[in-house]
Short mmCIF file of C-alpha atoms in Angstrom, two decimals:
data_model
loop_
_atom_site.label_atom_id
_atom_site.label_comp_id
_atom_site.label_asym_id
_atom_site.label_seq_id
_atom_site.Cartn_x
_atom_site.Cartn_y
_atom_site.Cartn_z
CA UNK G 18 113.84 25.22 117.07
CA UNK G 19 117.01 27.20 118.36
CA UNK G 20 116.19 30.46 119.74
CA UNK G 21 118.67 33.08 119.62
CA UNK G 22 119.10 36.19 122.12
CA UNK G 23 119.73 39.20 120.17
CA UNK G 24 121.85 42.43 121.48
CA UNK G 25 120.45 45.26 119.71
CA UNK G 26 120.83 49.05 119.10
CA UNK G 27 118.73 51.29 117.57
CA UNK G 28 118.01 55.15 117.11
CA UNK G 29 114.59 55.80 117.80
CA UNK G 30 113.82 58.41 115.80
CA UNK G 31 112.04 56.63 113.19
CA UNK G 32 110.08 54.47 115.19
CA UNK G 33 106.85 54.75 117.19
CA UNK G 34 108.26 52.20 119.81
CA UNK G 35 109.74 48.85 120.26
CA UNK G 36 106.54 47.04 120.21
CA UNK G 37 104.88 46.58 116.72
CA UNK G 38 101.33 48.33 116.24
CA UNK G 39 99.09 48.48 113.05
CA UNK G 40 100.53 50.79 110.31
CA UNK G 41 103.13 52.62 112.44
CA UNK G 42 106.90 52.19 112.27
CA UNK G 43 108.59 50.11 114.85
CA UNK G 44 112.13 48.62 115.65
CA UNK G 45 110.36 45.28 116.39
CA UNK G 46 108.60 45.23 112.90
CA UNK G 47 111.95 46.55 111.22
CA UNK G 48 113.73 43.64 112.83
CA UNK G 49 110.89 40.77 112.21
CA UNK G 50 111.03 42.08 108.16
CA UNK G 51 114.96 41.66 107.96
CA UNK G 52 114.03 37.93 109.71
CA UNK G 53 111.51 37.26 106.83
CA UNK G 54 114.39 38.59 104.92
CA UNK G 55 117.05 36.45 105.88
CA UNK G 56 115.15 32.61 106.01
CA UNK G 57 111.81 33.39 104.87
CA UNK G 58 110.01 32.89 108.58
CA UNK G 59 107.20 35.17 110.19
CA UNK G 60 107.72 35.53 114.00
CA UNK G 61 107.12 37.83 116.64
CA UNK G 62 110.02 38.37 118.10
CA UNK G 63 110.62 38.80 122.14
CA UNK G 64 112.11 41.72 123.65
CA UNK G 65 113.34 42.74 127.40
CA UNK G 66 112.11 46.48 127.28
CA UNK G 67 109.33 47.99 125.67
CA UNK G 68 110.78 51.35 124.67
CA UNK G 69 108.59 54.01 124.19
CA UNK G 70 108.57 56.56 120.66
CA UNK G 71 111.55 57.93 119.82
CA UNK G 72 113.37 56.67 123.01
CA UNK G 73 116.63 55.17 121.87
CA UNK G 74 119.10 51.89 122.82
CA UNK G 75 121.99 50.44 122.69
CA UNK G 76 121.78 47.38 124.49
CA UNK G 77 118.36 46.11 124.29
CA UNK G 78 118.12 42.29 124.02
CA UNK G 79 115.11 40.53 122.06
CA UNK G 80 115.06 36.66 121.24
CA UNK G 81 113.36 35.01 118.21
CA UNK G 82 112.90 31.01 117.33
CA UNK G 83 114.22 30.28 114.35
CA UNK G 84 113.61 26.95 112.71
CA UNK G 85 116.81 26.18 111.26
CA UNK G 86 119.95 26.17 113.41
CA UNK G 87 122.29 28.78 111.99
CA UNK G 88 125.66 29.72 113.46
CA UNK G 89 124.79 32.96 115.64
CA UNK G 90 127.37 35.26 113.66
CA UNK G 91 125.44 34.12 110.53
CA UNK G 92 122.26 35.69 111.91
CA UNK G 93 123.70 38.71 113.19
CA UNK G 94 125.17 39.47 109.66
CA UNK G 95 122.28 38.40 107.94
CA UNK G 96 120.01 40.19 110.10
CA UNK G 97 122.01 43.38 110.04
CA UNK G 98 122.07 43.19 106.03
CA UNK G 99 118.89 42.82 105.87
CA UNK G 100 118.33 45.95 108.60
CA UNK G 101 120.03 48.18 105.84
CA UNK G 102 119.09 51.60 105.68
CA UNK G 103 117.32 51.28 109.36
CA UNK G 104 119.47 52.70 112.14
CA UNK G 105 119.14 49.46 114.02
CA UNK G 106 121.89 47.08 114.28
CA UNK G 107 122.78 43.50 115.51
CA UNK G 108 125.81 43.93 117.86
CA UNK G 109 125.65 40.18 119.02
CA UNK G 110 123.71 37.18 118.77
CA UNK G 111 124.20 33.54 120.60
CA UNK G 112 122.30 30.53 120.93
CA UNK G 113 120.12 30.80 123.87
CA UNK G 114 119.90 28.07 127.19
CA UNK G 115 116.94 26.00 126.80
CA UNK G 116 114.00 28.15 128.64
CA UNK G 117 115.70 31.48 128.34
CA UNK G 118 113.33 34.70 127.73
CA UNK G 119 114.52 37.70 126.58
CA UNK G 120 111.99 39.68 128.97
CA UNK G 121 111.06 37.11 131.61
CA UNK G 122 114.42 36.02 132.34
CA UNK G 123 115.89 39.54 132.69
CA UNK G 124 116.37 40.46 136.13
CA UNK G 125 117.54 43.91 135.57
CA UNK G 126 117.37 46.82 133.39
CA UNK G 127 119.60 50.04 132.69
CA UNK G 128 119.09 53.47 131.12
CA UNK G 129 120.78 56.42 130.70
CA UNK G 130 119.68 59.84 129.98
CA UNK G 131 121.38 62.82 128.11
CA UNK G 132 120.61 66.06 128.78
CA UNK G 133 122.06 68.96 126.80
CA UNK G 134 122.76 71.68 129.37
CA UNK G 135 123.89 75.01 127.09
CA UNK G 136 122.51 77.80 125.71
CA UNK G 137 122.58 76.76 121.55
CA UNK G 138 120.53 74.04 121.07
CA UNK G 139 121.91 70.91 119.77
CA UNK G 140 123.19 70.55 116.35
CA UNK G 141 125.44 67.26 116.24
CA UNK G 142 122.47 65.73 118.67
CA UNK G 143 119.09 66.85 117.41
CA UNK G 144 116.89 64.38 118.73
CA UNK G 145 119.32 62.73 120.42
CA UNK G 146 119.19 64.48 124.18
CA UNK G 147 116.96 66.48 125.82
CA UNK G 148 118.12 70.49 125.83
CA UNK G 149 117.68 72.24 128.88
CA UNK G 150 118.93 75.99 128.63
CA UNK G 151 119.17 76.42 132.40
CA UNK G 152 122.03 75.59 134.18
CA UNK G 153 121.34 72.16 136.18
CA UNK G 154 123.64 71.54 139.54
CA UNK G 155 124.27 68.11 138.75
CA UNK G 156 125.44 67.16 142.16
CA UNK G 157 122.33 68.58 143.60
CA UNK G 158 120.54 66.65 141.33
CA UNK G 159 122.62 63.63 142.54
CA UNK G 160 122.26 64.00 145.92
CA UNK G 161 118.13 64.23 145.09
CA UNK G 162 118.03 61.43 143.85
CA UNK G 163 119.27 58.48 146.18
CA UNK G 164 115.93 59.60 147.41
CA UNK G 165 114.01 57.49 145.24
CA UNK G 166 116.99 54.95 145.53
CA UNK G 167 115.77 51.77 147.28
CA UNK G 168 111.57 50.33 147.32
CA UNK G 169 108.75 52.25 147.01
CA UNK G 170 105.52 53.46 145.74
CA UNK G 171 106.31 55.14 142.45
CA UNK G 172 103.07 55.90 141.74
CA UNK G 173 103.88 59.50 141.62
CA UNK G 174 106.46 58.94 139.13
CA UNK G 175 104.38 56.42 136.88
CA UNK G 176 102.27 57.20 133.34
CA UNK G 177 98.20 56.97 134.14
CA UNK G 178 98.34 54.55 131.46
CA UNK G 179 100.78 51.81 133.10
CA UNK G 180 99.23 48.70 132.51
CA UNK G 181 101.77 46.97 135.57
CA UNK G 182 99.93 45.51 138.42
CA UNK G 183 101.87 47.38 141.29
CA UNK G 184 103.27 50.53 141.51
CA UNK G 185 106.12 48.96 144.28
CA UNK G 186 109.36 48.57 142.35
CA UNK G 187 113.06 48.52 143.62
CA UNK G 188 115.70 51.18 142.51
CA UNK G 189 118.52 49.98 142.68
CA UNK G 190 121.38 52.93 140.97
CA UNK G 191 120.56 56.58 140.38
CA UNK G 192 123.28 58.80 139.99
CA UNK G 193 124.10 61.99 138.39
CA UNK G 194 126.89 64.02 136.93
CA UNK G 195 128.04 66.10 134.59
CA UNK G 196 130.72 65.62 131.26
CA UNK G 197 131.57 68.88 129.69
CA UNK G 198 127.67 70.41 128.33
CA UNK G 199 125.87 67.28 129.08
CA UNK G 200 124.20 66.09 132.25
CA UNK G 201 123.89 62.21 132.38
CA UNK G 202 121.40 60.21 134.32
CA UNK G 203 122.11 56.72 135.09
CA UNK G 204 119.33 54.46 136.71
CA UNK G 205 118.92 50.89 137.44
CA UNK G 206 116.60 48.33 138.16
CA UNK G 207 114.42 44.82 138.34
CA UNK G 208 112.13 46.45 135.93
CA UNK G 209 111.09 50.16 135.67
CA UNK G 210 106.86 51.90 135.24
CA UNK G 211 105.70 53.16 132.28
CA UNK G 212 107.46 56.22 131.82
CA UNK G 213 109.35 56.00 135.07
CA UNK G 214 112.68 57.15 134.28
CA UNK G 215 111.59 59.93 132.29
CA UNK G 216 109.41 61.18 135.09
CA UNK G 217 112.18 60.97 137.58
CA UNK G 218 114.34 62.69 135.52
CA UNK G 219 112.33 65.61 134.69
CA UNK G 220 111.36 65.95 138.48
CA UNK G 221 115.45 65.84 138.99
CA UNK G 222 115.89 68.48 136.79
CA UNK G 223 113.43 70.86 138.72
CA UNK G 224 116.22 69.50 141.67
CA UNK G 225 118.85 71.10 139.02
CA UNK G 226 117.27 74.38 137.69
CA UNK G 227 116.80 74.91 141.69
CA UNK G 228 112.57 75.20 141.73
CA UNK G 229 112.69 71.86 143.64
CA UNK G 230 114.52 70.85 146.68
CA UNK G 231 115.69 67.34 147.38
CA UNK G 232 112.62 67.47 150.51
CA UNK G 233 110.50 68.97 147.52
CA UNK G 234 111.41 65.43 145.39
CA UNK G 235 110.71 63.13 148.77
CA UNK G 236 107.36 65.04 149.21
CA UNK G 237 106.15 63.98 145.74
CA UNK G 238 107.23 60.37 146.10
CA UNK G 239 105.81 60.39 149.22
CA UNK G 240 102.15 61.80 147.83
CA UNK G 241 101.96 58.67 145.42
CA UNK G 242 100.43 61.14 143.34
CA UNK G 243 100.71 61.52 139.41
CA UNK G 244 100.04 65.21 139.58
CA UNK G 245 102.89 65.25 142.18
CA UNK G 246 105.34 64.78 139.24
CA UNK G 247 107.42 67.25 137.44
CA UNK G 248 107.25 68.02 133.75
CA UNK G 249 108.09 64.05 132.15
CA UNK G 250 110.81 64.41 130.37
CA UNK G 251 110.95 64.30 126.18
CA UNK G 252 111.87 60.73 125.17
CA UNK G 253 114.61 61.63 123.25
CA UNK G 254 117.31 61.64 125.75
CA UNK G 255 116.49 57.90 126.75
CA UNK G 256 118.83 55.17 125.89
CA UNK G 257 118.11 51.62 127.49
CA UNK G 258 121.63 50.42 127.49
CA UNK G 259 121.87 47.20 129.02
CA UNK G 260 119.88 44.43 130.90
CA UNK G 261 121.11 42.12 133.11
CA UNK G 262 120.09 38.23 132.94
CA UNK G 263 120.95 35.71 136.34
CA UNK G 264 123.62 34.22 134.05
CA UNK J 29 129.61 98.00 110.27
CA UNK J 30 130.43 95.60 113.29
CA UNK J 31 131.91 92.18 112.17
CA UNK J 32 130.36 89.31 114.49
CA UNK J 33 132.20 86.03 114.98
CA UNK J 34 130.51 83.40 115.41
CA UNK J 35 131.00 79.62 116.74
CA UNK J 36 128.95 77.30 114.93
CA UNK J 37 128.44 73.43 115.29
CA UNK J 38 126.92 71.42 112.36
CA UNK J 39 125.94 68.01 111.28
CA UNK J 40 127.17 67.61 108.44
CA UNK J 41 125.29 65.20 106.48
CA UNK J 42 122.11 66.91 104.88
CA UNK J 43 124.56 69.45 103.15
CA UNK J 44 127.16 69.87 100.23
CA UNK J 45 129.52 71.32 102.67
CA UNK J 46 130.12 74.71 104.05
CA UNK J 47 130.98 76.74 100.62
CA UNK J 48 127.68 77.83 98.92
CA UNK J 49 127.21 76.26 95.50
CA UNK J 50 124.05 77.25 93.42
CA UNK J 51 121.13 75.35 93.92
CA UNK J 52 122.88 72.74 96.50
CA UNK J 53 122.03 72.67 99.50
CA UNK J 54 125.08 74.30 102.33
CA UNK J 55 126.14 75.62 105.58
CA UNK J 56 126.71 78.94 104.62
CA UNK J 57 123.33 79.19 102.50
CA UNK J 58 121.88 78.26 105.67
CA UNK J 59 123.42 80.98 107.63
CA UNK J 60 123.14 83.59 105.40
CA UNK J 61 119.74 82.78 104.65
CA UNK J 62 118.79 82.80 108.61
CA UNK J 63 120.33 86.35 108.80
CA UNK J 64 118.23 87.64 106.26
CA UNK J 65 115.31 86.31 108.03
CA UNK J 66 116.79 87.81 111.24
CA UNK J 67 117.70 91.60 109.73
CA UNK J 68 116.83 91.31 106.26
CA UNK J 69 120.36 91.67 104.92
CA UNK J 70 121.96 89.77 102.30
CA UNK J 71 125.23 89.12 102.72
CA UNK J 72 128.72 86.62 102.45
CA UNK J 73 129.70 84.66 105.45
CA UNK J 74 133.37 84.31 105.57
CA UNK J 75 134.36 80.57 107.30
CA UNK J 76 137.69 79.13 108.59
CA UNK J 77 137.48 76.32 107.30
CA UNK J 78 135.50 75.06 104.02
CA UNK J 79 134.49 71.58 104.83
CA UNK J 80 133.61 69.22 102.22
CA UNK J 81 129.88 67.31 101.88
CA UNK J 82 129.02 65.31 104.57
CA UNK J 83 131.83 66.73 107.26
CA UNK J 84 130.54 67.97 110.57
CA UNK J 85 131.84 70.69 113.00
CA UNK J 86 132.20 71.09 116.45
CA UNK J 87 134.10 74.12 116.57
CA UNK J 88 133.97 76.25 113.02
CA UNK J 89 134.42 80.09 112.62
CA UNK J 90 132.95 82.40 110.47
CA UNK J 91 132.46 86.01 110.23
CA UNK J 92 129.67 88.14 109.37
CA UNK J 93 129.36 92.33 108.65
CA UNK J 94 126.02 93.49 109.76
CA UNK J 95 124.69 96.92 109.20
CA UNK J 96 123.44 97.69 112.79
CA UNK J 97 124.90 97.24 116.27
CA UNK J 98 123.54 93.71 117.92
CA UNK J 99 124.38 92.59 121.45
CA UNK J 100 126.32 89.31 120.31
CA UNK J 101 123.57 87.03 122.52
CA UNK J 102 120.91 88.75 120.31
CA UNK J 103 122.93 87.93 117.16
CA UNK J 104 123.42 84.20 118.76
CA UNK J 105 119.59 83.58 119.56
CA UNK J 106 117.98 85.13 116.71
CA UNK J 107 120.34 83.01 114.27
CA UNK J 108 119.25 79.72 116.26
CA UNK J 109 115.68 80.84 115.84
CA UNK J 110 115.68 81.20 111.97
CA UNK J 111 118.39 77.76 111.59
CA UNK J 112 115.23 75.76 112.80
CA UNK J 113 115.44 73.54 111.80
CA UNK J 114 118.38 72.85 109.94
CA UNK J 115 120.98 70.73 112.27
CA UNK J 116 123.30 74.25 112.49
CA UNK J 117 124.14 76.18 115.50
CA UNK J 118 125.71 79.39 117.02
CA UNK J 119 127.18 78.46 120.17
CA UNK J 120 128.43 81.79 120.15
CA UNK J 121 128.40 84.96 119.23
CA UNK J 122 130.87 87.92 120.07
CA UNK J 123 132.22 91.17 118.54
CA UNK J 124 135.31 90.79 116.34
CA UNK J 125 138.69 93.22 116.87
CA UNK J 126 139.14 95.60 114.08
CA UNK J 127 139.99 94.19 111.06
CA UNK J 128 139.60 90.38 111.98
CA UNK J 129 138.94 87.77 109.36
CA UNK J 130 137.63 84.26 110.30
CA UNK J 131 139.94 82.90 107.91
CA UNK J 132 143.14 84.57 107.21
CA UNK J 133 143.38 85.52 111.16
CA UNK J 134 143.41 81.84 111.61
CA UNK J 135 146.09 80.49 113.22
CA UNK J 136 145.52 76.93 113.49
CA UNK J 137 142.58 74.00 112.61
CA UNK J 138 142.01 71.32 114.49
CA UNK J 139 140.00 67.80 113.54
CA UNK J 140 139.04 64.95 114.93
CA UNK J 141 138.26 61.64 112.85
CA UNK J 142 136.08 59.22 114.36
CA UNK J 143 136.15 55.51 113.05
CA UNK J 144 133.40 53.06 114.80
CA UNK J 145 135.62 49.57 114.72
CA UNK J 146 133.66 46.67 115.36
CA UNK J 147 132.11 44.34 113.69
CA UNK J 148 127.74 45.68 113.66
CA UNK J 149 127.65 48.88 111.75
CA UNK J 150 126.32 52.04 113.57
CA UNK J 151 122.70 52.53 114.49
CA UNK J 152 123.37 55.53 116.23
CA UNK J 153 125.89 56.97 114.66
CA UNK J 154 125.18 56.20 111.51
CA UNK J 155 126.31 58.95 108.59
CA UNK J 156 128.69 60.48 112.06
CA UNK J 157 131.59 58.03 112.03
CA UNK J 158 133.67 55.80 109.48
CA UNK J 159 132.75 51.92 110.08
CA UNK J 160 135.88 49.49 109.89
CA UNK J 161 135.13 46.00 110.62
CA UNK J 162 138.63 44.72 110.85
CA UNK J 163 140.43 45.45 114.36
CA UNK J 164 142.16 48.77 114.63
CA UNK J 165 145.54 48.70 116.21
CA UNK J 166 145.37 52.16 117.09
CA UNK J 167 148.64 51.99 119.32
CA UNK J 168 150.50 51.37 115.92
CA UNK J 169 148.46 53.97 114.20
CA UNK J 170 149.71 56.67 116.48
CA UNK J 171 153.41 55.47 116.16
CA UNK J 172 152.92 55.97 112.43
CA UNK J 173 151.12 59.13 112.85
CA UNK J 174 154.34 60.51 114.22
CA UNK J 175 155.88 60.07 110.44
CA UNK J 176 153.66 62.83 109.22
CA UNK J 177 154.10 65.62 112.23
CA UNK J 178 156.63 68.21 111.28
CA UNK J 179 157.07 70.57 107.77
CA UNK J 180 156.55 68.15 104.48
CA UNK J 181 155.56 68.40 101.30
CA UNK J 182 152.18 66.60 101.77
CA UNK J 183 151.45 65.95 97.74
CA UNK J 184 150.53 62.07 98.56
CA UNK J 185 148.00 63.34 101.18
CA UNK J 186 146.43 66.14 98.63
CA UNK J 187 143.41 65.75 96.60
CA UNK J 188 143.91 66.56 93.07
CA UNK J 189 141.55 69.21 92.95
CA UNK J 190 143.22 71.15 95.95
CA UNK J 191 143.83 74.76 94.94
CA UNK J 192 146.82 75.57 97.58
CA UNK J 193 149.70 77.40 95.91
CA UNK J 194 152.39 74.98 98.01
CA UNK J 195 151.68 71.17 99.32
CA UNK J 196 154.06 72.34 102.35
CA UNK J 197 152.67 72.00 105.23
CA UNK J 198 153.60 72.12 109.16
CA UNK J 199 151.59 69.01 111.18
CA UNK J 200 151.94 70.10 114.75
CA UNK J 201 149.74 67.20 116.09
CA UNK J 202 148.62 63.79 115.04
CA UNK J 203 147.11 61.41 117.18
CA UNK J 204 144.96 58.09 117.27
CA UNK J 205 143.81 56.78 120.39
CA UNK J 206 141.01 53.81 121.05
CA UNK J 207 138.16 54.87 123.15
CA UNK J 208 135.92 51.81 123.28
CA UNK J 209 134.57 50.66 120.16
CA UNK J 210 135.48 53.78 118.80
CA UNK J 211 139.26 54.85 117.44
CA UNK J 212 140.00 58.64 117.05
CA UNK J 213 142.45 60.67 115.34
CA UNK J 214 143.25 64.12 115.91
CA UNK J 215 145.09 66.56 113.00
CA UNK J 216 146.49 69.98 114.17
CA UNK J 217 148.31 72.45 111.52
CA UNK J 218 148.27 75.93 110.69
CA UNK J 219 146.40 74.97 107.67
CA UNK J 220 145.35 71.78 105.65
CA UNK J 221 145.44 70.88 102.48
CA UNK J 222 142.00 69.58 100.33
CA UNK J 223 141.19 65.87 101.77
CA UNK J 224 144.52 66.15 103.58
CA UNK J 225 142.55 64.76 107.13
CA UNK J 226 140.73 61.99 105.05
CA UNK J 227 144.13 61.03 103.07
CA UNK J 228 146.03 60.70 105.79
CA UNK J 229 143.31 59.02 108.04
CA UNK J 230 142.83 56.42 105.26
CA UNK J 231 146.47 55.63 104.88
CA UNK J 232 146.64 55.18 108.88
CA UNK J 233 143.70 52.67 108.91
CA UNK J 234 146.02 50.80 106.59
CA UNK J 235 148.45 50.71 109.07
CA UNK J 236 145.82 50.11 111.69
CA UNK J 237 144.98 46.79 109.74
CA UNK J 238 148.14 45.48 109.22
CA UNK J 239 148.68 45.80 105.85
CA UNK J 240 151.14 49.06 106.05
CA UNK J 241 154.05 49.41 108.52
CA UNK J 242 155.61 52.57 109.42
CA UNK J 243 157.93 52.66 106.94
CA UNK J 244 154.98 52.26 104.15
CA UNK J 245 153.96 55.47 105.39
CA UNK J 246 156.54 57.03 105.57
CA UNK J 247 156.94 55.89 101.80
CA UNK J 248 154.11 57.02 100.89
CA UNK J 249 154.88 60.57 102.35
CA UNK J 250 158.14 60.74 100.58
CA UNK J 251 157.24 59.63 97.74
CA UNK J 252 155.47 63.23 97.23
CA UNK J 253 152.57 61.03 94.95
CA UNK J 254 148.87 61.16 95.06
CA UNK J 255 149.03 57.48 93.78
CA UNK J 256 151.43 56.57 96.77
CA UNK J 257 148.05 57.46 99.14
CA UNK J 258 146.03 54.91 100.54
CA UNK J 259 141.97 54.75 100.28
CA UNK J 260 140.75 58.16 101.00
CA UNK J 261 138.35 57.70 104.29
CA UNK J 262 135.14 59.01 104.07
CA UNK J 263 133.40 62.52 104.75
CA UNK J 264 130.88 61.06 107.25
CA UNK J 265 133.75 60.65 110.22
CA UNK J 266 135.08 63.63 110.16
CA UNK J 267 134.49 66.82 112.54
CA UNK J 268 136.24 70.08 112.69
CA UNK J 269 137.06 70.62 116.18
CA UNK J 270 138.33 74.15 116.61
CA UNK J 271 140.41 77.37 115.15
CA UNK J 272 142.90 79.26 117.05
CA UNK J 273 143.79 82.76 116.37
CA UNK J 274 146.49 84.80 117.57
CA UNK J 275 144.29 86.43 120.04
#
């Protein structure tokens, strides 16, 4: 039974999630329908990040067991024929090593987030970046954040529903910086909270609009506090775009 | 009766392009309708440009007479508060000089054609750039691309329905680089023919491919023949970038 490990990219928009739930729309339900498509099979398929509603990717990685061997460019093009009309695609697919997991193997995850920083609201990018009308200092905002760069507590920074079993995590890239209108986010790590980046983010933006300073972004890590956070910022400016396996 | 003119961005896929037609949907029914809801006056947008279903803009002009004095952010804002939420934006707004006309005091258009080349179709993109499977080789693209730039009778590259007295036409740019995964093309003239962008970006991917050479173009351009064009490319990759005026 080969299992194959699946690069995927999706707009969230449509979906409530990665993760499949009763009744609601959801990239892994799209993707285990074009499966049943393809060869007939009911799985559940296996993915490295559980992205939340309406949070976007374009390189998440699942894995599903299939029970015929099929060469891996077959079940890309199958799969992505069978995607047809939902914005979720197949970019790659290979035969997985013998014990791989698509989220217990992964050793490190990647997002990015777009804000809009102008006055008009988005036209080209509805839904696609968060708009903040006030200018943001981006290198403010940089400088911010290599404060929550390294191991800590993110309690602060971390949804009250987080069902992980310890708020200590490791972050290992923040960075921040401007292109043209937008203000990108980039942030790295083992594995990331519920809600994490999205709450540092909006707390770095208080950093950018000036109501926070970079002491004011320590303090609420340091109070390992939820109400310490900033406003979260909308999910619609998240893209997981990559995740990083030993190999 | 100041004459505001207005930047506006659009995505142009839920509309029958920018000229109103009755009872289709359109850019400029969307506009004028938002600036009745904003002073109550009915009136005719003038545009640039007249983009065709399904083509976006980054960077189109139009003009609009209202009966009272606005300060041009008031003009900008209350627009963007009656175009929600159609994907249509003023980026901005500013008094026009005494008799100034968004389209005949145009100077030059600019577009940009996006192609997505790789083998998975868009997920996020999807509907915003043209998808070619087969490798792009965009260096020989924008060697051919050179063929077109200068003052030609552009008949091959001319939809049959265009309504311009003269197919001559002055190309002052054309360009195709490769960004990525993605290969773009940029078009600068004073003016363009109907489908003159999407003619000629067709024809390039055919040199992009391998199937045309340089001299094939150039054939076809001489050959002053609509048959002589290659596959039209589609309206979903296309974006008008900018106008320049005199001023």
């Amino acid at each position: 039974m080969p299992r194959y490990r699946l690069l995927i990219e999706y707009d969230g928009r449509p979906y409530h999630g990665l993760q499949a739930q009763d009744g609601l729309a959801s990239v892994q339900g799209a993707i285990e329908r074009a499966v049943k498509g393809f060869c007939g099979q009911e799985l559940r398929l296996h993915a490295a990040g559980r992205t939340d509603t309406g949070v976007h990717a374009t390189g998440q990685v699942v894995h599903i067991d299939l029970e015929k061997d099929w060469k891996p460019e077959v079940v890309r093009n199958a799969l992505n024929a069978h995607l047809v009309p939902e914005p979720i695609v197949v970019l790659d697919a290979q035969v997985a090593p013998e014990g791989w997991h698509a989220r217990f193997s992964a050793t490190g995850r990647r997002y990015i987030y777009r804000i809009m920083n102008r006055t008009a609201p988005p036209a080209l990018d509805q839904g696609r970046v968060w708009h903040v009308k006030k200018p943001l200092d981006a290198a403010a905002m940089n400088e911010a954040a290599q404060v929550l760069v390294g191991h800590h507590d993110f309690t602060t920074f971390r949804d009250l529903g987080c069902q992980a079993k310890s708020p200590m995590k490791t972050l290992d890239v923040a960075r921040v910086w401007r292109e043209g209108e937008q203000v990108l986010l980039e942030f790295a790590s083992r594995s990331f909270l519920h809600r994490q980046v999205r709450s540092m983010t909006g707390s770095l933006a208080e950093v950018g609009v000036g109501r926070w300073t970079r002491d004011d972004l320590r303090a609420a890590l340091e109070a390992r506090d939820r109400k310490a956070c900033g406003p979260v910022a909308p999910s619609c400016g998240l893209y997981l775009t990559g995740v990083v396996y030993g190999d």
